[in-house]
Coordinates of C-alpha atoms and ligand atoms in Angstrom, one line a residue:
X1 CA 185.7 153.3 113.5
X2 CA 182.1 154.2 112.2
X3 CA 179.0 155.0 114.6
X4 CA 178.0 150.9 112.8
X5 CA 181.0 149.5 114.6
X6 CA 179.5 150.2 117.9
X7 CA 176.0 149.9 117.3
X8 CA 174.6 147.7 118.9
X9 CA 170.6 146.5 119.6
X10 CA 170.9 143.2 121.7
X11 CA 170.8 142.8 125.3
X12 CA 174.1 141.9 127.1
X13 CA 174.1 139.6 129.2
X14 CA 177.1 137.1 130.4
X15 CA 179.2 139.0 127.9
X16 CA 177.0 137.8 124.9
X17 CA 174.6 139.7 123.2
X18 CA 170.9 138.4 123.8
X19 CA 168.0 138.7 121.5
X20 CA 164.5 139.0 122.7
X21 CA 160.8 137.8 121.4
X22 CA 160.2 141.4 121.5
X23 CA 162.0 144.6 120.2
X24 CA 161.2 148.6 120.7
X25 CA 162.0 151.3 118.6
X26 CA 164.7 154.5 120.0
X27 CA 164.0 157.2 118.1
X28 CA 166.0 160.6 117.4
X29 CA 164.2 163.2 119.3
X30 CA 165.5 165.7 116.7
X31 CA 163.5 164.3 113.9
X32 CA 161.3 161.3 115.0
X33 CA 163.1 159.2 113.0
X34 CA 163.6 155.7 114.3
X35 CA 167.3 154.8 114.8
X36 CA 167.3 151.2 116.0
X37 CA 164.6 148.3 117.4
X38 CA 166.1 147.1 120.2
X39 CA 165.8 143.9 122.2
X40 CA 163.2 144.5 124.7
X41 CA 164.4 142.8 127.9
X42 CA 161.7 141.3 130.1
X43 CA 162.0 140.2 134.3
X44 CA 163.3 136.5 132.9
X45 CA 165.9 138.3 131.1
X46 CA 167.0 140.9 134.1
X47 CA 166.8 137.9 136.2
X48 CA 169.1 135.8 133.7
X49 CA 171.7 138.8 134.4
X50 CA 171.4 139.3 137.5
X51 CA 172.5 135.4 137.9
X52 CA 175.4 135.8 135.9
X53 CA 176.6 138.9 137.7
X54 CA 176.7 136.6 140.5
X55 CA 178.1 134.0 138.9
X56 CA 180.9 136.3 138.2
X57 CA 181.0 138.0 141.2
X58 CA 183.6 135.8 143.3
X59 CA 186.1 135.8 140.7
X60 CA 186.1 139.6 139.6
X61 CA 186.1 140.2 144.1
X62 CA 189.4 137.7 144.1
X63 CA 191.5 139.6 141.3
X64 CA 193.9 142.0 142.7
X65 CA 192.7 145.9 142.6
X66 CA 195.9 146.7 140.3
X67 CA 194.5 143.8 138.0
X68 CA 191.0 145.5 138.1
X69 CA 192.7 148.8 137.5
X70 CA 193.8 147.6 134.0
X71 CA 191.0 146.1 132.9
X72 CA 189.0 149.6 133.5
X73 CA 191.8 151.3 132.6
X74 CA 191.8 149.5 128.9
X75 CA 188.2 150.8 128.8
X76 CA 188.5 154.1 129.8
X77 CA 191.0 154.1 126.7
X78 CA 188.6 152.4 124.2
X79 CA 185.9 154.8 125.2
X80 CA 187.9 157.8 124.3
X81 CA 189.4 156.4 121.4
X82 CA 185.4 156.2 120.1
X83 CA 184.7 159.7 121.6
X84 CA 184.0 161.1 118.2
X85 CA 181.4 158.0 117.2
X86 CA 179.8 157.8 121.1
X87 CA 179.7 161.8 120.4
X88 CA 177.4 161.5 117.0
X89 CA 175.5 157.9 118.7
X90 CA 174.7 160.0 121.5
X91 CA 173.8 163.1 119.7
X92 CA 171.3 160.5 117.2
X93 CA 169.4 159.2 120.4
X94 CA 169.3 161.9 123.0
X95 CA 169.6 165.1 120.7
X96 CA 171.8 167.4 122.8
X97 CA 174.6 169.2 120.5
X98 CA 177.5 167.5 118.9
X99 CA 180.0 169.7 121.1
X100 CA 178.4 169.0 124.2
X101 CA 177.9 165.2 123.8
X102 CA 181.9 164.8 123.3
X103 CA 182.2 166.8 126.4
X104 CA 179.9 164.1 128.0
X105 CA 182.3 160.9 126.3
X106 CA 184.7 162.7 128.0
X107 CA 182.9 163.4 131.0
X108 CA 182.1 159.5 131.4
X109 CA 185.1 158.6 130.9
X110 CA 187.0 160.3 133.7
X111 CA 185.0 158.1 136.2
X112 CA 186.3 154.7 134.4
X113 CA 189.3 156.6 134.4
X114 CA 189.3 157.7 138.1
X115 CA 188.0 154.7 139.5
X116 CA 190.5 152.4 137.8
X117 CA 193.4 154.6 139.7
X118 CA 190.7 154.2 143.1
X119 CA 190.8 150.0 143.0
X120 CA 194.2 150.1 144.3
X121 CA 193.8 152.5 147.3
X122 CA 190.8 150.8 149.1
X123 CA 192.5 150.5 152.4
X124 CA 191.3 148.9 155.7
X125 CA 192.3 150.0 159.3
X126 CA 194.2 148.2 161.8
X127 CA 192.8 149.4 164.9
X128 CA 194.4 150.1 168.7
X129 CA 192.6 147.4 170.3
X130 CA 190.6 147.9 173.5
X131 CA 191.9 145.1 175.6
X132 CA 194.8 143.2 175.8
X133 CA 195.5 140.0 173.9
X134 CA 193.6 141.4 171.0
X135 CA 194.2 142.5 167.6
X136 CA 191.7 144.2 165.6
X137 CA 191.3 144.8 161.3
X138 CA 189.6 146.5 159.6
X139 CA 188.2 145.2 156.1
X140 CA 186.9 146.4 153.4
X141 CA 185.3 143.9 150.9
X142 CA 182.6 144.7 148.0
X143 CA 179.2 144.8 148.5
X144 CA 178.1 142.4 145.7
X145 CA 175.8 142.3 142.8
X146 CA 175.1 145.8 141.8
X147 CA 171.9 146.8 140.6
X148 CA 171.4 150.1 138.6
X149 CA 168.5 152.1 136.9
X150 CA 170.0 155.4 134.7
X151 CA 168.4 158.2 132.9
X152 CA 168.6 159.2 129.6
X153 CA 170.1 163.2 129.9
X154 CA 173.9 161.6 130.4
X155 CA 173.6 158.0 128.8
X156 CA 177.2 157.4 129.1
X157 CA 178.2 159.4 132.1
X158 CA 175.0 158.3 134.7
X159 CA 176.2 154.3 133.6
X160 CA 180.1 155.0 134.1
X161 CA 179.9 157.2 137.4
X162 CA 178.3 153.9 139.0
X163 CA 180.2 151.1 137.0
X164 CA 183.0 152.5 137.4
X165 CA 183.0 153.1 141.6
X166 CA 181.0 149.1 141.3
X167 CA 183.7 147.2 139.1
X168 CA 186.5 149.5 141.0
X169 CA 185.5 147.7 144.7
X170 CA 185.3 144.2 143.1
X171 CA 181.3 144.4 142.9
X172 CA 179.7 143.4 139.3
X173 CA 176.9 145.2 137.8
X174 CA 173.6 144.9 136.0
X175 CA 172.2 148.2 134.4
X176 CA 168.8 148.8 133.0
X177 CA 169.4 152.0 131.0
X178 CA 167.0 154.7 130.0
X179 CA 164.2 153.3 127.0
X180 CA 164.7 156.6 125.4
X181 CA 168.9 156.1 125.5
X182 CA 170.0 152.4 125.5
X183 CA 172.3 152.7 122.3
X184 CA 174.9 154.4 124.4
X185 CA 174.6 151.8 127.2
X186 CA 174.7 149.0 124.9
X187 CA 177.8 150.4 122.7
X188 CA 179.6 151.2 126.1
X189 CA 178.8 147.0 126.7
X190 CA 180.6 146.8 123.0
X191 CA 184.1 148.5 124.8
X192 CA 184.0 146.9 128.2
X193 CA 184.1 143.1 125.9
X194 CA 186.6 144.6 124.1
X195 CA 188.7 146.0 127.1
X196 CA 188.5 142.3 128.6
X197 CA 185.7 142.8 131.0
X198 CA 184.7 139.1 132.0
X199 CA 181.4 137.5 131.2
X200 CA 178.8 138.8 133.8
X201 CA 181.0 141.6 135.4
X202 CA 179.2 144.0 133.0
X203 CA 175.4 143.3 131.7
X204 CA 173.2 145.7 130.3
X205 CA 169.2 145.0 129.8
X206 CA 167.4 147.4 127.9
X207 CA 163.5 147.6 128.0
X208 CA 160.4 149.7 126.6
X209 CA 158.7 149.0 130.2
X210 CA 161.1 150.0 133.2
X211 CA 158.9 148.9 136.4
X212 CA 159.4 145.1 136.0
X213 CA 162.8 144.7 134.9
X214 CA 163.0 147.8 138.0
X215 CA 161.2 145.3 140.6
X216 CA 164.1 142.6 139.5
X217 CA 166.8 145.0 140.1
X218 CA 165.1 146.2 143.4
X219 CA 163.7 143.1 144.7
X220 CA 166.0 140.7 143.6
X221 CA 167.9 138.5 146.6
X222 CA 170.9 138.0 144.8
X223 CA 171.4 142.3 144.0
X224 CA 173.1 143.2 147.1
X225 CA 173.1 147.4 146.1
X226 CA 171.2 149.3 144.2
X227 CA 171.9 152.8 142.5
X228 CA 169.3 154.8 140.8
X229 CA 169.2 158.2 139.6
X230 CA 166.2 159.9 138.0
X231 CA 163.5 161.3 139.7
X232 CA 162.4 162.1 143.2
X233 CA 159.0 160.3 142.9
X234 CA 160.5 157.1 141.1
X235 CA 162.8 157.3 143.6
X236 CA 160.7 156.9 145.6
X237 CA 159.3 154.0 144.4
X238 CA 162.8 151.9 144.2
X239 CA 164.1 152.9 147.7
X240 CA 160.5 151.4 149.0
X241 CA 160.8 148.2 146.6
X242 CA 164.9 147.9 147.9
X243 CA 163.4 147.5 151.4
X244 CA 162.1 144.0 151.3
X245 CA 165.6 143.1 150.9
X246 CA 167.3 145.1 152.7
X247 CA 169.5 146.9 149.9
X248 CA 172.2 148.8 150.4
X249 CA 171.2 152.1 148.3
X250 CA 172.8 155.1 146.5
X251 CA 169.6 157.8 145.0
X252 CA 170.7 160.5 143.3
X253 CA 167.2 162.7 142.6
X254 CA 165.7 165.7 142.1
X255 CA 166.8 169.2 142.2
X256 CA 165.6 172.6 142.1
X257 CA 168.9 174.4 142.1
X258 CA 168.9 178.3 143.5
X259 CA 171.4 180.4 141.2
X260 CA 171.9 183.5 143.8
X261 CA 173.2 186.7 142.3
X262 CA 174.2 189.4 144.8
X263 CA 174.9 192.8 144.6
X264 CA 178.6 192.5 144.9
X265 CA 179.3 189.6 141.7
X266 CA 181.0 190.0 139.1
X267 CA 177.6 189.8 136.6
X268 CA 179.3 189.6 133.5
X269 CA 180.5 186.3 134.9
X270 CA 177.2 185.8 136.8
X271 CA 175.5 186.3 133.1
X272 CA 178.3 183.4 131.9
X273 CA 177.6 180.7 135.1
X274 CA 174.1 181.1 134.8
X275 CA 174.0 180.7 130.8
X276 CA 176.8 177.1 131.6
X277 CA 174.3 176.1 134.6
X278 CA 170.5 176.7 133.4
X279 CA 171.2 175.9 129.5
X280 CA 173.9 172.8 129.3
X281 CA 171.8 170.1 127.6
X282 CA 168.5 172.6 126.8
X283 CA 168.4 172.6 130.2
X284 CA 167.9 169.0 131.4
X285 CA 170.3 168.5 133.8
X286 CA 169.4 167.9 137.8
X287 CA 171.6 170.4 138.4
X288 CA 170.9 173.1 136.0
X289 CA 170.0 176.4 138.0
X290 CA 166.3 175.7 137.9
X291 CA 165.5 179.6 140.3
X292 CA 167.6 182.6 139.2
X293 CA 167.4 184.9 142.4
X294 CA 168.6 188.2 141.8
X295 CA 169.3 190.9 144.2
X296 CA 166.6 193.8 143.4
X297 CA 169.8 196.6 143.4
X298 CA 170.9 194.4 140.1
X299 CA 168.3 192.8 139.1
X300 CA 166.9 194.9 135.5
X301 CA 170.9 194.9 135.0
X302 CA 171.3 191.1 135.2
X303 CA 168.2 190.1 133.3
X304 CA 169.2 192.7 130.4
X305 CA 172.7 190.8 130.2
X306 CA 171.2 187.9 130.2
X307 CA 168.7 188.5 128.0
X308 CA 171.1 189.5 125.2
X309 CA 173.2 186.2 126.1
X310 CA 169.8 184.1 125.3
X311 CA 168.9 185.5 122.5
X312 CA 171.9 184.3 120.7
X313 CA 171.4 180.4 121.1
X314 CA 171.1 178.6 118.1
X315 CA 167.6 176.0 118.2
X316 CA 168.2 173.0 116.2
X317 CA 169.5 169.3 115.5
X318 CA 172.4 168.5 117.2
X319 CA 174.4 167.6 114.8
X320 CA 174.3 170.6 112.4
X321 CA 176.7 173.2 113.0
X322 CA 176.7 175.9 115.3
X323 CA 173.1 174.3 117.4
X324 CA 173.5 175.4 121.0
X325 CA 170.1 174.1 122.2
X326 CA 169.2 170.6 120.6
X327 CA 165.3 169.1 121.3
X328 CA 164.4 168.1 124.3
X329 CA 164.0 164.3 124.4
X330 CA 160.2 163.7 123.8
X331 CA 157.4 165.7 123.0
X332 CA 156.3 164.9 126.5
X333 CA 158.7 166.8 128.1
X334 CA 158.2 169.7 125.3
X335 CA 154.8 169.5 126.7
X336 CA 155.2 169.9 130.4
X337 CA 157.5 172.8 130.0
X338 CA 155.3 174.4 128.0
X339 CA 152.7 174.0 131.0
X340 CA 155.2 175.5 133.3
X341 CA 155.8 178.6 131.2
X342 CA 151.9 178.9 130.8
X343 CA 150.9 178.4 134.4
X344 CA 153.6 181.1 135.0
X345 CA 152.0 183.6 132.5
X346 CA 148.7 183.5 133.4
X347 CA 149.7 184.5 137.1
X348 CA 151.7 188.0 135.9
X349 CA 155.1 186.4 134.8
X350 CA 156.2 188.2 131.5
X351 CA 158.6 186.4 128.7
X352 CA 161.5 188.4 128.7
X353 CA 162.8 185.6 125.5
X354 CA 161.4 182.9 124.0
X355 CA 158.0 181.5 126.0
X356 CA 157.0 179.3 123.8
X357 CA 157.3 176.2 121.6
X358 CA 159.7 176.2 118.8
X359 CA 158.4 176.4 115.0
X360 CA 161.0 173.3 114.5
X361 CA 159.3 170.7 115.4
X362 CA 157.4 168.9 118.8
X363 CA 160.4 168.5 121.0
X364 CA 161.7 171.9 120.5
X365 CA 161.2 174.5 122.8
X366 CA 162.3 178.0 122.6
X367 CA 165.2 179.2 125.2
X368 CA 163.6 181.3 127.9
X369 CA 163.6 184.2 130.6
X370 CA 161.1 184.9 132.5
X371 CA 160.3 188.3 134.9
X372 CA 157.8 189.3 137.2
X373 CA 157.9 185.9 138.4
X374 CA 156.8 185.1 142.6
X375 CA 157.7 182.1 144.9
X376 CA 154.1 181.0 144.6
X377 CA 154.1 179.8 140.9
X378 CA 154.9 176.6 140.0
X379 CA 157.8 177.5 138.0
X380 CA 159.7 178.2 141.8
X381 CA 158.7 174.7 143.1
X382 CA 159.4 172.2 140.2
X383 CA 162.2 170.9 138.6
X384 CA 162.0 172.4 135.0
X385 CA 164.4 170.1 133.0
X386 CA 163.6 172.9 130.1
X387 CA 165.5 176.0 129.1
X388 CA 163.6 178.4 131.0
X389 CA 165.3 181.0 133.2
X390 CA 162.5 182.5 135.8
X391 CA 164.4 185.5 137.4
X392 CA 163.2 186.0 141.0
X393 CA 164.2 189.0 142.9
X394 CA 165.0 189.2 146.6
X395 CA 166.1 192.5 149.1
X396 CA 168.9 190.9 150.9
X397 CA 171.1 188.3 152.3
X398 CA 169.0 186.1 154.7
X399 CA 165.9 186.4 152.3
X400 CA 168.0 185.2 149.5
X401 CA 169.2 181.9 151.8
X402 CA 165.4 181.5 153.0
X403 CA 164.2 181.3 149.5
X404 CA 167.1 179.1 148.1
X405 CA 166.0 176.8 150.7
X406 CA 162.5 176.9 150.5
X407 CA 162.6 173.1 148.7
X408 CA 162.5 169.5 149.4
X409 CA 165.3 169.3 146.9
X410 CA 169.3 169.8 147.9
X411 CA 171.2 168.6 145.3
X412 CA 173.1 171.5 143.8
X413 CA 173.1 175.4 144.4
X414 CA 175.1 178.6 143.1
X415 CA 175.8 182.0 144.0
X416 CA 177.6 184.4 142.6
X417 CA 179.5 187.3 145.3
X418 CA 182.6 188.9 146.3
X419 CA 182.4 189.4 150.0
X420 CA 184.2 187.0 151.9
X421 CA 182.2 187.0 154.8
X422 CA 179.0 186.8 152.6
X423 CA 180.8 183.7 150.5
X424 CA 181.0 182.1 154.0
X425 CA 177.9 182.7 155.8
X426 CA 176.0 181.7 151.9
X427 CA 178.0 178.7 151.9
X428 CA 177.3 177.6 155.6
X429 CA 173.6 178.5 155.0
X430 CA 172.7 176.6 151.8
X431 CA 170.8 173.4 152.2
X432 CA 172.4 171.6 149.4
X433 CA 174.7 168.6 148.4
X434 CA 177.0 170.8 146.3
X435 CA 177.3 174.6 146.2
X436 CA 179.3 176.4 143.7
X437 CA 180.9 179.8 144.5
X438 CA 181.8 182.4 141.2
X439 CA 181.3 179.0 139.3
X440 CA 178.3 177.6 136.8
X441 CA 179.7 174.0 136.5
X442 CA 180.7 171.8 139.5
X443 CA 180.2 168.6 137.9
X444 CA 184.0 166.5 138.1
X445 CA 184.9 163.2 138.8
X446 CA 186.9 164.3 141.6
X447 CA 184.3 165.7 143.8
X448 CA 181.6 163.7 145.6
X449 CA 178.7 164.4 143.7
X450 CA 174.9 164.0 145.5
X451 CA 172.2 165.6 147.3
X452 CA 170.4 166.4 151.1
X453 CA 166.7 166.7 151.3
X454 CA 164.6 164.4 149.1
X455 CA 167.7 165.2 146.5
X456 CA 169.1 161.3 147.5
X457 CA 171.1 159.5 149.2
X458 CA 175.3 158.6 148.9
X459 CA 177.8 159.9 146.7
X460 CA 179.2 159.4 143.2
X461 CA 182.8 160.3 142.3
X462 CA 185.5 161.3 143.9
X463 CA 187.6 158.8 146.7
X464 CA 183.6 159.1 148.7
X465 CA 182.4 157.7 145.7
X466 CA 184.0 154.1 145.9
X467 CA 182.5 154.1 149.5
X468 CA 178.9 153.5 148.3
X469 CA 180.0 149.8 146.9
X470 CA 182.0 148.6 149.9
X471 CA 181.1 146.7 152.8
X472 CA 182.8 147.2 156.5
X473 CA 184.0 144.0 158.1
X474 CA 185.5 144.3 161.4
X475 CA 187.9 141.8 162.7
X476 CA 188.9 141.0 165.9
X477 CA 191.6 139.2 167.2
X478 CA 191.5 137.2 170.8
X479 CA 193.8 134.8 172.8
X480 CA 197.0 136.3 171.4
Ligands
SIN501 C1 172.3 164.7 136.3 O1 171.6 165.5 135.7 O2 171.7 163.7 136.8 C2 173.8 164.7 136.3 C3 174.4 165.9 135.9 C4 175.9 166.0 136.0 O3 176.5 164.9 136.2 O4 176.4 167.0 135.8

């Protein structure tokens, strides 16, 4: 198989592929070259999916969860047997490095994988009735038409985590992926025909200009659930736009993530965690440690370790060998991290590495550690999504909690300790969706993956994970 056999630039829509009047171009952030012109779907053409997911809908609901199972199952396979093409696809249109974009095939995978083994084991209850002469069930039946928006830092792994769960239940699904990532969208659309995905169970309508195919996705009666994830402010946006019908929603937003180092870690591991958590894909990740807070009794000590870790990154295209940081996905985003890092200078903050833009081109920026950094720049309250490590310091263990928390955003936080008691009483006091202990990574298909706060609503992966597309229907049972 070649990266050609899976490229493909059409909508898909009722399992065919669908040209459009219009086309837009996906570029490779590593170069600026353009890759593809893709069919630009409009509201007529979202609305033409979301039709045919319903169309599907009663059917796909009707087969057997071991017959689902299969079906996913033969596409979790096809996937992985393309890992090495998805790899260099996803590499061409999102630029993170070769390595880490089979880690994501992987990654996106294990949800197709995990949900195929979840389709059989969505039980009801049968419940002790309250009176006599009754019986009552339990059901548990899918939601419906599935609606989903998806960002372009995973394009394979934000589409799977939600198809899989949707498809699992018996719901069918309409995505509008990222304008900056659709290949990997559209060549997963390639595997699910292939794996014997229905017509309509699986559509995928890319498009230059996300808010009207969005206010189909959002507004339309026929999309029953909704699943978004992307930022807190467009977020926002959808959950308001859901209302008017009622949606059942999933969110999964914004983070700021605290990466707590106390006196007691292990920082040689610490050093490791935080280089896995703040630096996986250049740093745009929701959950990448976004605040280092450092305990002031090992604070030179951690940022010298860390210092020497950063300094060893290799900038550059993804694909060539050895690039640990690719670009970062437009120049835009070059841009506002730039501003960060700026804003952050001019009130004391000194760069420790990097601080700047890279000499290789508009999207590349240079990895980064900042010092001298305070709670009141903006580099404490907004999400990064850059590979910029600002290093606060704090005195001890309740400051360290109050600062962590000092956010709208709970999606993920870390610490790093030894004391069990302090593990505890950190873990109790975090704000946040998902904490990791001694750990840099938490992301797994086994383990319910969202945020509190304004971080979003519902979970992904994991046996919660299937929850978020089922609907309860209680049963009850008279004049027995
Ligand atoms: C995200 O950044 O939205 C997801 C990250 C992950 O799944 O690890």
């Amino acid at each position: 198989m070649t990266v050609n056999d899976i490229l493909r630039t059409d909508g898909f829509v009722d399992g065919r592929w669908v040209a459009a009047d219009r086309r837009f171009p996906v570029v490779n952030p590593a170069t600026g070259d353009v890759l593809a012109e893709v069919a630009d779907a409009d509201e007529d053409l979202a609305a033409r999916a979301v039709q045919a997911a319903a169309n599907a809908f009663p059917a796909w609901k009707a087969m057997t969860g071991k017959a689902r199972s299969a079906v996913l199952r033969r596409w979790n396979d096809l996937i992985l047997d393309a890992t090495d093409d998805l790899a260099r696809l996803m590499t061409l249109e999102q630029g993170k490095p070769l390595a880490e974009s089979a880690g994501e095939v992987k990654y996106g995978a294990s949800f197709i994988e995990w949900f195929a083994e979840e389709a059989k084991r969505v039980y009801g209850d049968v419940v002790p009735p309250h009176a006599d002469g009754r019986r009552i069930v339990v059901l548990k039946e899918p939601v419906g038409v599935v609606g989903a928006v998806t960002p372009w830092n995973f394009p394979i792994a934000m589409i799977t985590r939600k198809a899989g769960a949707a498809l699992a239940a018996g719901c069918t699904f309409v995505v509008k992926p990222a304008e900056d990532t659709p290949l990997c969208g559209l060549a997963l659309a390639e595997l699910a025909q292939r794996a014997g995905l229905p017509p309509g169970v699986f559509n995928v309508v890319p498009t230059s200009t996300p808010a009207p195919v969005g206010k189909v996705l959002t507004t339309h009666p026929l999309v029953r659930k909704f699943t978004f994830t992307g930022s807190t402010a467009v977020g926002k946006t959808l959950l308001a736009q859901c209302a008017s019908t009622v949606k059942k929603v999933s969110m999964e937003l914004g983070g700021n993530a605290p990466f707590i180092v106390f006196d007691d870690a292990d920082l040689d591991a610490a050093v490791q965690g935080a280089i896995a958590s703040k630096y996986r894909n250049a740093g745009q990740t929701c959950v990448c440690a976004n605040r280092m807070l450092v305990q002031s009794s090992v604070y030179e000590s951690f940022v010298d370790r860390l210092a020497a870790e950063v300094e060893r990154f290799k900038v550059g295209n993804g694909l060539d060998d050895g690039v640990t940081i690719g670009p970062l996905i437009h120049r835009k985003a070059a841009d506002d991290v730039e501003a960060l890092v700026k804003d952050a200078v001019a009130s004391g903050a000194r760069a420790r590495v990097g601080g700047g833009r890279s000499d290789l081109g508009p999207t590349y920026f240079e990895p980064t550690v900042l010092t001298d950094v305070a709670p009141t720049m903006r580099v404490f309250s907004t999400e990064i999504f850059g590979p910029v490590a600002p290093v606060f310091a704090f005195d001890d263990e309740q400051e360290a909690i109050a600062m962590a928390n000092n956010t709208p955003y709970g999606l993920a936080a870390y610490f790093y300790a030894r004391d069990v008691g302090r593990v505890w009483r950190v873990m109790e006091g975090l704000e946040f969706g998902m904490v990791a202990v001694n750990d840099g990574l938490l992301s797994t298909e086994v383990a319910p993956f969202g945020g509190m706060k304004e971080s979003g609503l519902g979970r992904e992966g994991s046996r919660h994970g299937i929850e978020d597309y089922i609907e309860i229907k209680y049963g009850l049972f008279g004049g027995l």
